[in-house]
mmCIF file of N, CA and C in Angstrom:
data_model
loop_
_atom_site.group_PDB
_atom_site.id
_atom_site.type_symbol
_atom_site.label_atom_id
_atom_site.label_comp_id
_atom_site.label_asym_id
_atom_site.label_seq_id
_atom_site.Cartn_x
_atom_site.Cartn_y
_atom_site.Cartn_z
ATOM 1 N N UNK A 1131 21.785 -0.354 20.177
ATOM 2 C CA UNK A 1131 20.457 0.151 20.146
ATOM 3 C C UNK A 1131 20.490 1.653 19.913
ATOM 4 N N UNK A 1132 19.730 1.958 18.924
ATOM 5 C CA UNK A 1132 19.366 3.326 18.893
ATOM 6 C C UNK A 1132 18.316 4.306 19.493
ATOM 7 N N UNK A 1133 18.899 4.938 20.374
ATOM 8 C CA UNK A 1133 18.009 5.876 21.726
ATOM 9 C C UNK A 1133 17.826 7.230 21.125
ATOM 10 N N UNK A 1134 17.594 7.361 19.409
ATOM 11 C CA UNK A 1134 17.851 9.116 19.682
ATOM 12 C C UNK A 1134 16.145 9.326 19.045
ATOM 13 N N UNK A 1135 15.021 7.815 18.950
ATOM 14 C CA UNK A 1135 13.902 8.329 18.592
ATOM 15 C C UNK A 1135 13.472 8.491 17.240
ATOM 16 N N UNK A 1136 12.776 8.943 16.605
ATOM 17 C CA UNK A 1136 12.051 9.407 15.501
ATOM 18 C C UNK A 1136 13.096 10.407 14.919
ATOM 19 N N UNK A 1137 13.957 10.420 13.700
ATOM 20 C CA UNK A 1137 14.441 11.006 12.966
ATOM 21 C C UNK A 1137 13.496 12.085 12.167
ATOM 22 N N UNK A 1138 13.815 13.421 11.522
ATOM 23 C CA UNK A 1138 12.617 13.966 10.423
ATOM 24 C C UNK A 1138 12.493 13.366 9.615
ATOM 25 N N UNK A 1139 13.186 12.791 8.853
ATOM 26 C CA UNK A 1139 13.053 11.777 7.545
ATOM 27 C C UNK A 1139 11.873 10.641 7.925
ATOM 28 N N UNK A 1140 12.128 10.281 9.292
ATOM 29 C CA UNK A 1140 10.823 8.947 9.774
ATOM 30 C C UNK A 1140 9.687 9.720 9.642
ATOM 31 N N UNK A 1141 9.770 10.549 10.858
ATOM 32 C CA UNK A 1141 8.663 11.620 10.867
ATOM 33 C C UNK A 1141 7.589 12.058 9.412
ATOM 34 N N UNK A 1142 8.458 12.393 8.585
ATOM 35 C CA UNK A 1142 7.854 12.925 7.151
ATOM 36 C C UNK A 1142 7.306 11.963 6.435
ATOM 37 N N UNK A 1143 8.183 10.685 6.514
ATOM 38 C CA UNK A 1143 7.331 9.619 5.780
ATOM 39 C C UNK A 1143 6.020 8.760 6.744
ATOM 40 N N UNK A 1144 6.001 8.967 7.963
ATOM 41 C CA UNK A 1144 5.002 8.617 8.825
ATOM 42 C C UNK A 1144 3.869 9.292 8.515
ATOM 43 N N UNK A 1145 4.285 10.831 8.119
ATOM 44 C CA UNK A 1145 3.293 11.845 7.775
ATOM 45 C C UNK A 1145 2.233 11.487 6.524
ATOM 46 N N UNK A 1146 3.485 11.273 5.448
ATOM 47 C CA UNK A 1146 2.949 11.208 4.010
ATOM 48 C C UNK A 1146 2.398 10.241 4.004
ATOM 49 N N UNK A 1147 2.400 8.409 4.232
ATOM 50 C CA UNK A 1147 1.919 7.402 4.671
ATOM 51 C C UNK A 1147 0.352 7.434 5.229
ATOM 52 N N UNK A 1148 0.421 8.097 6.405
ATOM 53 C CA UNK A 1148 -0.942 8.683 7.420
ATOM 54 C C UNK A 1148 -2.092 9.304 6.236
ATOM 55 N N UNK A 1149 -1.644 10.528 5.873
ATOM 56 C CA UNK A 1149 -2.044 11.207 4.653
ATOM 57 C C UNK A 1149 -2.883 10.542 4.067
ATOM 58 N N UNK A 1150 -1.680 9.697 2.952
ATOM 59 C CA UNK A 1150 -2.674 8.870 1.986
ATOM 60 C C UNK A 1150 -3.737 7.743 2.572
ATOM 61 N N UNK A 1151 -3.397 7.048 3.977
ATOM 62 C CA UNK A 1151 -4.710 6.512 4.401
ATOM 63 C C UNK A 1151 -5.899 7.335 4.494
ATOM 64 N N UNK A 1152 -6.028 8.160 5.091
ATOM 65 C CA UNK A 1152 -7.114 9.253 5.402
ATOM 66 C C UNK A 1152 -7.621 9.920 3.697
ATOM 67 N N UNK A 1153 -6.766 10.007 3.009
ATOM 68 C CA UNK A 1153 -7.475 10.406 1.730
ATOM 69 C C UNK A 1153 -7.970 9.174 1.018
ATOM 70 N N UNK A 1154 -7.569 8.349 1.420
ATOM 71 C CA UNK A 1154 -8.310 6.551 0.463
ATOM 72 C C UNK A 1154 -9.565 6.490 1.368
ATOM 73 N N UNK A 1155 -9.590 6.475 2.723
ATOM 74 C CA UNK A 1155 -10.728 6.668 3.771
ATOM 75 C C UNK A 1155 -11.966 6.900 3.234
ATOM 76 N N UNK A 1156 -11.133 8.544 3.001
ATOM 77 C CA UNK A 1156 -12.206 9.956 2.800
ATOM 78 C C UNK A 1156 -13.102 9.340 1.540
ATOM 79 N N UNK A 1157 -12.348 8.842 0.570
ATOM 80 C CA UNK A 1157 -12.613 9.393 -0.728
ATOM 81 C C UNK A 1157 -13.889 7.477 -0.841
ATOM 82 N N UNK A 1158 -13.427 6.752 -0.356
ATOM 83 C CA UNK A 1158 -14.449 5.409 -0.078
ATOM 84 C C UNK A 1158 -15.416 5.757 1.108
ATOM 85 N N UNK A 1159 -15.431 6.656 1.823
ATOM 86 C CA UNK A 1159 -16.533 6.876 3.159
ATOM 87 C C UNK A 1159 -17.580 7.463 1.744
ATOM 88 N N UNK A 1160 -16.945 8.870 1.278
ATOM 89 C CA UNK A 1160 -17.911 9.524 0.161
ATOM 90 C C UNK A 1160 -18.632 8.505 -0.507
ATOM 91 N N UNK A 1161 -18.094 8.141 -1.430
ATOM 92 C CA UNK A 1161 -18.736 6.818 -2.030
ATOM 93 C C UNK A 1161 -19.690 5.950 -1.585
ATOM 94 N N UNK A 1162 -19.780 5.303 -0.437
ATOM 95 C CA UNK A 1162 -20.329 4.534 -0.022
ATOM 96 C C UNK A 1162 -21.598 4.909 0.746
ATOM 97 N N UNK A 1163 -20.889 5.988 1.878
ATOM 98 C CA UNK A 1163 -22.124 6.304 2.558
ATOM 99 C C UNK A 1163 -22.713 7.676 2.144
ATOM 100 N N UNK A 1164 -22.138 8.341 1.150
ATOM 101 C CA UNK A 1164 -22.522 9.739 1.346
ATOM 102 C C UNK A 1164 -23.897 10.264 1.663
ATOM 103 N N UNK A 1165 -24.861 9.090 0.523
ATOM 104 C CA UNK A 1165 -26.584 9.189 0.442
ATOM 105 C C UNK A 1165 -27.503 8.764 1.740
ATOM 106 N N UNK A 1166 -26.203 8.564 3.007
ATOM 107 C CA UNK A 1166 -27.210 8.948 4.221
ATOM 108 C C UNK A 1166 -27.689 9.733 4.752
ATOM 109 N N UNK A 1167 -26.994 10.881 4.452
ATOM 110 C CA UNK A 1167 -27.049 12.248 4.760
ATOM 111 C C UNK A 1167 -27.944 13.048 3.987
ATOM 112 N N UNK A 1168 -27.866 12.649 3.149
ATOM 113 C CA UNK A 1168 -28.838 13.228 1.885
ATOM 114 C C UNK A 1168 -30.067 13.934 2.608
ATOM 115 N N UNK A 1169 -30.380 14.937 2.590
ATOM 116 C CA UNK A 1169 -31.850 15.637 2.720
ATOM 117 C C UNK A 1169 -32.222 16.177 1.870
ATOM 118 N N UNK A 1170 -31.610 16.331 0.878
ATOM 119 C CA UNK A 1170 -32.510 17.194 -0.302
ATOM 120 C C UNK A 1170 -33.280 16.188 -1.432
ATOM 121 N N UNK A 1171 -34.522 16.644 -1.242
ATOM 122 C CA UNK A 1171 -35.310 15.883 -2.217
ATOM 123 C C UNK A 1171 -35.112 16.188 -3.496
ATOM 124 N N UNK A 1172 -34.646 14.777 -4.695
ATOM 125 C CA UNK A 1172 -34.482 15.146 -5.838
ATOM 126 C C UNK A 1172 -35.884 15.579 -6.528
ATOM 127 N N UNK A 1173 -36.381 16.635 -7.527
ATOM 128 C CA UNK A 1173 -37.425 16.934 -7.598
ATOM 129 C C UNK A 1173 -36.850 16.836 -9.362
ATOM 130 N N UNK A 1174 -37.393 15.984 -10.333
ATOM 131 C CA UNK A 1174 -37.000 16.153 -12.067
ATOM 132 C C UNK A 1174 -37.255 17.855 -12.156
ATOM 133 N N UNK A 1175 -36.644 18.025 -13.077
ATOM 134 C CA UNK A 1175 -35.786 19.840 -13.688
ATOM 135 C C UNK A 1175 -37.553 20.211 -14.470
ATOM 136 N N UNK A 1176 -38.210 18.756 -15.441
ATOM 137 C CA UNK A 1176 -39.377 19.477 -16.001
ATOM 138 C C UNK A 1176 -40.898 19.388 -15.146
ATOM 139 N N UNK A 1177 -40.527 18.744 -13.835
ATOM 140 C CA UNK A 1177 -41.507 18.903 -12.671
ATOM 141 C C UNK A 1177 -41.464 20.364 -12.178
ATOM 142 N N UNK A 1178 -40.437 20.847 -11.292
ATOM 143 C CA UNK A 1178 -40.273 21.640 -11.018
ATOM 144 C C UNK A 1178 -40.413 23.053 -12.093
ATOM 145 N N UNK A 1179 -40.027 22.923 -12.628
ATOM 146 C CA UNK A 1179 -40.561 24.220 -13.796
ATOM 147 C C UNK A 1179 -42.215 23.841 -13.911
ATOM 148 N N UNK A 1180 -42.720 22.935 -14.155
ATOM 149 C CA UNK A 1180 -44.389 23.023 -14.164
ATOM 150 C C UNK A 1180 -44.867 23.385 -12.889
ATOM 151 N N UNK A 1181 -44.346 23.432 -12.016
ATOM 152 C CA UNK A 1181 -44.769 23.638 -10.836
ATOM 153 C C UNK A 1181 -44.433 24.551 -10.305
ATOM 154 N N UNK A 1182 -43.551 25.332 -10.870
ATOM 155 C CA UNK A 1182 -43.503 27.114 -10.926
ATOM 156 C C UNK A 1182 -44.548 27.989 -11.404
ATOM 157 N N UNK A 1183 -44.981 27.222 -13.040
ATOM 158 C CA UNK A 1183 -45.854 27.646 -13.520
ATOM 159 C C UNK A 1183 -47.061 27.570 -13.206
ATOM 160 N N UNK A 1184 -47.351 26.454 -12.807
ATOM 161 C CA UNK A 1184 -48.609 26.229 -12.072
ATOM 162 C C UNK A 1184 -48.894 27.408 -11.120
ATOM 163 N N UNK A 1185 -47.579 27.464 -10.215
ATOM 164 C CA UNK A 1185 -47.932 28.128 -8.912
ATOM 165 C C UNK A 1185 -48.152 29.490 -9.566
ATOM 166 N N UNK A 1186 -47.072 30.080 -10.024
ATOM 167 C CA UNK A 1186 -47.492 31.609 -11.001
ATOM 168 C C UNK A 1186 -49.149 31.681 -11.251
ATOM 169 N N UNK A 1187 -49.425 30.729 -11.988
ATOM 170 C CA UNK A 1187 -51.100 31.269 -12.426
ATOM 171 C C UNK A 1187 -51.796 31.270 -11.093
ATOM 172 N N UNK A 1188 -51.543 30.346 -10.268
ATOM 173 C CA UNK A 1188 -52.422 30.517 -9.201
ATOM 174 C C UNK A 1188 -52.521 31.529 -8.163
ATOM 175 N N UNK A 1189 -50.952 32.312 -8.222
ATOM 176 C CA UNK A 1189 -50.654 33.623 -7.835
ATOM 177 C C UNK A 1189 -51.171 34.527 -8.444
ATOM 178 N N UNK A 1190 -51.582 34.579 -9.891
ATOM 179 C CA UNK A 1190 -52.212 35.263 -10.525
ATOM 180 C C UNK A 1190 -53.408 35.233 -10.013
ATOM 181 N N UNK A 1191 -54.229 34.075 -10.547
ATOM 182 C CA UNK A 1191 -55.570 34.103 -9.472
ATOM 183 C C UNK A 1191 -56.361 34.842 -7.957
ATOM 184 N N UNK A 1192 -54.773 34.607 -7.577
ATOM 185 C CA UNK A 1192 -55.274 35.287 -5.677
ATOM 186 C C UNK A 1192 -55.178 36.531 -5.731
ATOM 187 N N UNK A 1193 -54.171 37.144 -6.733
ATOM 188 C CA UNK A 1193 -53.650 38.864 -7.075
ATOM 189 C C UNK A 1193 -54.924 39.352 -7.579
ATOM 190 N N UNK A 1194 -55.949 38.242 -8.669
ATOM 191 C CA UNK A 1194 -56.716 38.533 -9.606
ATOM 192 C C UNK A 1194 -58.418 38.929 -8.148
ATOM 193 N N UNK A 1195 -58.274 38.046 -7.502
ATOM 194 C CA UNK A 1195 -58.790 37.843 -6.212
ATOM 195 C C UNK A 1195 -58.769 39.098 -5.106
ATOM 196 N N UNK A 1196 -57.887 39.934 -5.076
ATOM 197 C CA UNK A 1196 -56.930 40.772 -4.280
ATOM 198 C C UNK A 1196 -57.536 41.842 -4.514
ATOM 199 N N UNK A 1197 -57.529 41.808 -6.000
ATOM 200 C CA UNK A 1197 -57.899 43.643 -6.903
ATOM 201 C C UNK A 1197 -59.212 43.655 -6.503
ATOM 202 N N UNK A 1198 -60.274 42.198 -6.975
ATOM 203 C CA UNK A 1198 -61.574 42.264 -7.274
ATOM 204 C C UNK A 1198 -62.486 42.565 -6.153
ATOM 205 N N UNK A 1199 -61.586 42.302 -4.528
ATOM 206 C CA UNK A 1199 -62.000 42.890 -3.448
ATOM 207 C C UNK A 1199 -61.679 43.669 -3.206
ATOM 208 N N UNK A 1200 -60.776 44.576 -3.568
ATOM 209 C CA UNK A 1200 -60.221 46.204 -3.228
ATOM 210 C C UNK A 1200 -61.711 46.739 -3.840
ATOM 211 N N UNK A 1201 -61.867 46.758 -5.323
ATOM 212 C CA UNK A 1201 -63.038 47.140 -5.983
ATOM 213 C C UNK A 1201 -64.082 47.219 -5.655
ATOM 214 N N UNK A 1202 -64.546 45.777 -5.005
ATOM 215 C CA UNK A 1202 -66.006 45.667 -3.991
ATOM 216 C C UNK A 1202 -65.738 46.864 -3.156
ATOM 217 N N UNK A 1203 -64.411 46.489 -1.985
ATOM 218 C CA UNK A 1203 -64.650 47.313 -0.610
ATOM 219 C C UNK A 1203 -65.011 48.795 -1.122
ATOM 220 N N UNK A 1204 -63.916 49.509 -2.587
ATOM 221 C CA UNK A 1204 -64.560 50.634 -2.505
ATOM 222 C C UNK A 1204 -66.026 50.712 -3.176
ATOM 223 N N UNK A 1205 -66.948 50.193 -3.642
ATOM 224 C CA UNK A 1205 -67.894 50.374 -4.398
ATOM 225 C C UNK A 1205 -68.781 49.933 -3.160
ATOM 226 N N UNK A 1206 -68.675 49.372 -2.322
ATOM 227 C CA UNK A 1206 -69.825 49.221 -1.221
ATOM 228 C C UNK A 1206 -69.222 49.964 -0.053
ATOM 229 N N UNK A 1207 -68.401 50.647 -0.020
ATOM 230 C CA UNK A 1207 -68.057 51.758 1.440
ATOM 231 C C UNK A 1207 -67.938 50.818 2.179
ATOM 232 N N UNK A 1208 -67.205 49.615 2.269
ATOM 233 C CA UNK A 1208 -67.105 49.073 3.775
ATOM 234 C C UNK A 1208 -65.666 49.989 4.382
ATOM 235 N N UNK A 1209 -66.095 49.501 5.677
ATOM 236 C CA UNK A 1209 -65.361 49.845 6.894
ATOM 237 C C UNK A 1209 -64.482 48.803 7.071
ATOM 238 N N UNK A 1210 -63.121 48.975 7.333
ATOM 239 C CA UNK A 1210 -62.237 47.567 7.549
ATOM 240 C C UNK A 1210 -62.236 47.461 8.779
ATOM 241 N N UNK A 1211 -63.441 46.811 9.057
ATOM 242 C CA UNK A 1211 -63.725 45.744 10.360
ATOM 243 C C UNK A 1211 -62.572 45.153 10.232
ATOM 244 N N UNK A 1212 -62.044 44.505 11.841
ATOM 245 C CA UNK A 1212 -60.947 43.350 11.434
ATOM 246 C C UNK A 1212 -61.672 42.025 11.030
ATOM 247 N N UNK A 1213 -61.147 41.415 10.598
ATOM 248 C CA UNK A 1213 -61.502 40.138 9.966
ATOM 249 C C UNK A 1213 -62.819 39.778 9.208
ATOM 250 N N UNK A 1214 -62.899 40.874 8.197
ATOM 251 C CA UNK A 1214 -64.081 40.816 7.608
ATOM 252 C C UNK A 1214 -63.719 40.277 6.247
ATOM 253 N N UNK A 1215 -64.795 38.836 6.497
ATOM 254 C CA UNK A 1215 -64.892 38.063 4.944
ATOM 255 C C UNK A 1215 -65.266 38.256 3.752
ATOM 256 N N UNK A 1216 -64.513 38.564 2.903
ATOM 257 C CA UNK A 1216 -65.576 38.777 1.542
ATOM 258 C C UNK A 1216 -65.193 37.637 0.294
ATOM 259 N N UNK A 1217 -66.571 36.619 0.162
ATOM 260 C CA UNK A 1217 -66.559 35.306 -0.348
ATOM 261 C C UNK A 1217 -65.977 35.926 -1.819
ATOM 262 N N UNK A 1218 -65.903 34.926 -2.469
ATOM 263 C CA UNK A 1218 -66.073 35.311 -4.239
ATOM 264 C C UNK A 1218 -67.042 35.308 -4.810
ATOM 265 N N UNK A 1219 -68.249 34.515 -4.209
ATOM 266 C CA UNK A 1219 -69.674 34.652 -4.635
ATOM 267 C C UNK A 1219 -70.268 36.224 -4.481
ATOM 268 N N UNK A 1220 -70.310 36.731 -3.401
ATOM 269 C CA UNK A 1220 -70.182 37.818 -3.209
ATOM 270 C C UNK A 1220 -69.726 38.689 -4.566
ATOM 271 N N UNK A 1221 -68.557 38.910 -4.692
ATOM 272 C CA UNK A 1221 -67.776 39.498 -5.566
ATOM 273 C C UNK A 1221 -68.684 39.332 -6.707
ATOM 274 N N UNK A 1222 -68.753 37.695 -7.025
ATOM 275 C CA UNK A 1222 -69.420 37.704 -8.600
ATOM 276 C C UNK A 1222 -70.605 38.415 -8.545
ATOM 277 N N UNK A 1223 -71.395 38.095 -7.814
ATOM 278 C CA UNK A 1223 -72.917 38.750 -7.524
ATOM 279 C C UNK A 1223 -72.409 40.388 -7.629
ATOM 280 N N UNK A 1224 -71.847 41.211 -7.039
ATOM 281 C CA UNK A 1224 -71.626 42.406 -7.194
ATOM 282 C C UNK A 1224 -71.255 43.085 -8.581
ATOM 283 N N UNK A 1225 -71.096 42.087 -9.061
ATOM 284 C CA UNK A 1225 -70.152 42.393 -10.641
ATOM 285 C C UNK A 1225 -68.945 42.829 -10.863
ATOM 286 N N UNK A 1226 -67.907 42.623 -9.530
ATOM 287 C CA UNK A 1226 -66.710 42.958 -10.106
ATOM 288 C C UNK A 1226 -65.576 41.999 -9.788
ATOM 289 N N UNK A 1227 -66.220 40.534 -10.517
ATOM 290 C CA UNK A 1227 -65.207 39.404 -10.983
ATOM 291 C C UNK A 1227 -66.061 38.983 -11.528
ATOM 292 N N UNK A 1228 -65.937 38.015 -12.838
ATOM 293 C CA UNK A 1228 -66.551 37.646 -14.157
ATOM 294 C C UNK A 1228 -66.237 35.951 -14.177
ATOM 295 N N UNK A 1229 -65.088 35.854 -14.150
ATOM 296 C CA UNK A 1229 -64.473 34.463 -14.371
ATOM 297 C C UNK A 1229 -63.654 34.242 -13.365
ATOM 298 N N UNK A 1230 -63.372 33.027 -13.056
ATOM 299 C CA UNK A 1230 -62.541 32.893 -11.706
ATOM 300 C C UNK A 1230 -62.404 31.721 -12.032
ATOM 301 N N UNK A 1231 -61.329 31.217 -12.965
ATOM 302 C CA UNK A 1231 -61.118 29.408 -13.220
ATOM 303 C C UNK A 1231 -59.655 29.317 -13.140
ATOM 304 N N UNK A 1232 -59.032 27.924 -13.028
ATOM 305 C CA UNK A 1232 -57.819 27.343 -13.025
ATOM 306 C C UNK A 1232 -57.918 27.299 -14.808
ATOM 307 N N UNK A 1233 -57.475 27.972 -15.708
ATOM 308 C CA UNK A 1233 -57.425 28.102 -16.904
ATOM 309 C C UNK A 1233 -56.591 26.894 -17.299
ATOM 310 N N UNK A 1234 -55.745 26.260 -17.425
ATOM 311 C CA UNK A 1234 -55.168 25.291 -17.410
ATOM 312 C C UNK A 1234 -55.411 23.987 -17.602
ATOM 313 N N UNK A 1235 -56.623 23.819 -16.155
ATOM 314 C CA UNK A 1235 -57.030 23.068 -16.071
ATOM 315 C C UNK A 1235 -58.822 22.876 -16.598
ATOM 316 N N UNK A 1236 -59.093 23.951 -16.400
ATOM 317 C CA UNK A 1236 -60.155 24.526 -16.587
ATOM 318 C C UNK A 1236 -61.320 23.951 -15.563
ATOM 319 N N UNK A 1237 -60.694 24.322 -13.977
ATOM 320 C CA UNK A 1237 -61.533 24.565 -12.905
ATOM 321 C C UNK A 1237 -61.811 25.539 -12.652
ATOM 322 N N UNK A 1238 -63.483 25.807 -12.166
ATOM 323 C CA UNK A 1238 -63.693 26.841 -11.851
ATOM 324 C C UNK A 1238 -62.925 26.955 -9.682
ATOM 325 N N UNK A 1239 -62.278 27.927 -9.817
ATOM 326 C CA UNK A 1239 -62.135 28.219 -8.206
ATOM 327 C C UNK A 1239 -62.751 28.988 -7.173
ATOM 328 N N UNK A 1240 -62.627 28.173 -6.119
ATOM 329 C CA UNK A 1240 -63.693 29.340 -5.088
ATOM 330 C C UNK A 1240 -62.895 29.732 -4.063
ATOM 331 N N UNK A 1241 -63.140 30.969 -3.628
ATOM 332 C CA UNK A 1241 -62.297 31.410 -2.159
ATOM 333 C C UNK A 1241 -62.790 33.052 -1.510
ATOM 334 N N UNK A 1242 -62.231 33.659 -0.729
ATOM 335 C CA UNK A 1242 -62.468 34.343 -0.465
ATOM 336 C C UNK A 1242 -61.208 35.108 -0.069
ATOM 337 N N UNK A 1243 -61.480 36.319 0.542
ATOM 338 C CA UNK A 1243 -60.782 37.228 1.163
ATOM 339 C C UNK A 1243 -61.158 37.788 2.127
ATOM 340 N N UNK A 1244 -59.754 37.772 3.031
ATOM 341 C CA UNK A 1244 -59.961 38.374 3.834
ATOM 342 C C UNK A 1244 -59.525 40.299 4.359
ATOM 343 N N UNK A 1245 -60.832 40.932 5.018
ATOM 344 C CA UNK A 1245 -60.084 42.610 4.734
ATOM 345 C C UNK A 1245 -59.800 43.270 6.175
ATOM 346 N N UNK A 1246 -58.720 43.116 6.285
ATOM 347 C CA UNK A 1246 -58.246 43.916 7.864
ATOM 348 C C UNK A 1246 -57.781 45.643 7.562
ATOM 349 N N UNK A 1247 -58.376 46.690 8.124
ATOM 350 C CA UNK A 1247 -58.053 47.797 7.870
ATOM 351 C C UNK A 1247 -57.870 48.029 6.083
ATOM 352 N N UNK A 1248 -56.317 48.050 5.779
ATOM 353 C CA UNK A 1248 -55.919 48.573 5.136
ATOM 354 C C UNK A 1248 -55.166 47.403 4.327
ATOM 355 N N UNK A 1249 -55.055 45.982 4.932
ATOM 356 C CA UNK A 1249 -54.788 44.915 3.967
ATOM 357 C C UNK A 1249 -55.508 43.747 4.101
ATOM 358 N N UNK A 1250 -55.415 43.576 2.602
ATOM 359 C CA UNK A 1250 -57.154 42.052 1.870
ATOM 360 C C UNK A 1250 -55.522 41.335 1.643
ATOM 361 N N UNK A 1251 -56.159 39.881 2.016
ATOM 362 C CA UNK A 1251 -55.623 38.671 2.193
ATOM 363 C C UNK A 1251 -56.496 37.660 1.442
ATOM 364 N N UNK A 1252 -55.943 37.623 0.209
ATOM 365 C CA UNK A 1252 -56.762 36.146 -0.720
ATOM 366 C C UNK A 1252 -56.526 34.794 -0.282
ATOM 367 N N UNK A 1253 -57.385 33.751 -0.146
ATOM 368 C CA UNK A 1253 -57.132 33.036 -0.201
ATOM 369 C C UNK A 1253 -58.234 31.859 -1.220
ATOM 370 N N UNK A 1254 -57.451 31.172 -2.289
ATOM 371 C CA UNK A 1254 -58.175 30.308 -2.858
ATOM 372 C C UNK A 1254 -58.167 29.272 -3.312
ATOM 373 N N UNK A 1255 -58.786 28.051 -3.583
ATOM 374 C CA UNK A 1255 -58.910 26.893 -3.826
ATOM 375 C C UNK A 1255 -59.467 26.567 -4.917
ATOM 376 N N UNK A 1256 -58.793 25.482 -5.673
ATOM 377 C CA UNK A 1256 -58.960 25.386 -7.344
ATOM 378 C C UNK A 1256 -58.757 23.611 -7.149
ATOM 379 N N UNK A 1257 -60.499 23.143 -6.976
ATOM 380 C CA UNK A 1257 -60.213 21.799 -6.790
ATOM 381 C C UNK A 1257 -59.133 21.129 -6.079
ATOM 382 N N UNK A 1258 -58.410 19.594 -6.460
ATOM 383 C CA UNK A 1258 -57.453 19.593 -5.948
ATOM 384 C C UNK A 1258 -56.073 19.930 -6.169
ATOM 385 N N UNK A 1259 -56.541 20.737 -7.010
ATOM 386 C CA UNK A 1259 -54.732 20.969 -7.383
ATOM 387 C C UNK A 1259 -54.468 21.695 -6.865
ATOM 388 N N UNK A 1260 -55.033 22.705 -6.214
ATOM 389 C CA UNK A 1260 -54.142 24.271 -5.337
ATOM 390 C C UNK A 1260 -54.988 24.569 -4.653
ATOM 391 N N UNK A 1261 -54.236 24.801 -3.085
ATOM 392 C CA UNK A 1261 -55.449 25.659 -2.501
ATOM 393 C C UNK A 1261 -54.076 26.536 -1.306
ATOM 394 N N UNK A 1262 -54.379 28.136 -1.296
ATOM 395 C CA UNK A 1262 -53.825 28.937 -0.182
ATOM 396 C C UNK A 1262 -53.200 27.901 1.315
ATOM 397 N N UNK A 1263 -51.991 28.213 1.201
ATOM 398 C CA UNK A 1263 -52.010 27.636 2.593
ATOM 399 C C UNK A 1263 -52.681 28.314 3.961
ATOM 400 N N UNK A 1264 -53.602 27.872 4.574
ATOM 401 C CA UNK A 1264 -54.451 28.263 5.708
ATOM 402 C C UNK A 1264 -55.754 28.546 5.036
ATOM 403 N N UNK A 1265 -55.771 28.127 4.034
ATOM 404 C CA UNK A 1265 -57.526 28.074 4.088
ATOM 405 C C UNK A 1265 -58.318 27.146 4.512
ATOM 406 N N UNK A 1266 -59.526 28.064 4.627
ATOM 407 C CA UNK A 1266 -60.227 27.636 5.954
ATOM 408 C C UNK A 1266 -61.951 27.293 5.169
ATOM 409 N N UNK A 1267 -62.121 26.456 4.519
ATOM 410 C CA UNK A 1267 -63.548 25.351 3.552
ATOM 411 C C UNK A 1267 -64.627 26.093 4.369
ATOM 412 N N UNK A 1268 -64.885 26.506 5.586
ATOM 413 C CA UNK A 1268 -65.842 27.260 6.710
ATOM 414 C C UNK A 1268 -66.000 28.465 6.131
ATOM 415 N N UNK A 1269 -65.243 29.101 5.254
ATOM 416 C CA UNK A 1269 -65.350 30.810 5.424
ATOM 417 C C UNK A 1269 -65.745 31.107 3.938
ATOM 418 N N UNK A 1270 -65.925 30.059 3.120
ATOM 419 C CA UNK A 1270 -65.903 29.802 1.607
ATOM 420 C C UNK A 1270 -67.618 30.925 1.527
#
């Protein structure tokens, strides 16, 4: 009987053996289960680009929204009360916004702004395709 144990030569091929189970494992766990894990929503390459663009114009809109109440506040001397509303009806009636549509689509949009001190906060809604997150249909 041999008492002297595990030789390196056993050892190394026990190693290399071990090895390749765990990489046949690895490489069939991937395969099989990988898409449980999955959290990322696949979104198509020409969705996502329209929906950049989309969002762009509608950023345009709220920027377009942004200026047209800077303009009011200075042409009517308000005071930046906190949380003072200024509709877009408003605006149009004053004369300094003209058009206010989802060009695209060709909705007209409604919203308002809001003017704290020294910063106006747009927010607007263009049917159902876009609307500010936290707007509030009450303050329209």
């Amino acid at each position: 009987m041999n008492n002297k144990g595990w030789g390196m030569s056993t050892l190394i091929s026990f190693l290399v053996v071990f090895g390749i189970f765990l990489l046949i494992v690895t490489m069939l766990y991937n395969k099989n289960f990988s898409h449980i894990n999955d959290t990322e929503i696949d979104i198509p390459e020409e969705e996502s680009e329209e929906k950049l663009v989309n969002d762009s114009e509608y950023i345009d809109l709220e920027n377009l929204l942004k200026e047209s109440a800077k303009e009011y506040i200075t042409g009517k001397k308000l005071t930046g009360q906190y949380g003072t509303i200024i509709t877009v009806t408003e605006i149009k009636k004053a004369g300094y916004l003209d058009d206010f549509t989802d060009v695209r689509n060709e909705i007209t949009c409604d919203g308002y702004a809001v003017y704290n001190e020294d910063d106006i906060e747009p927010f607007i809604r263009c049917g159902e395709n876009y609307q500010t997150p936290d707007y509030d249909d009450s303050l329209e």
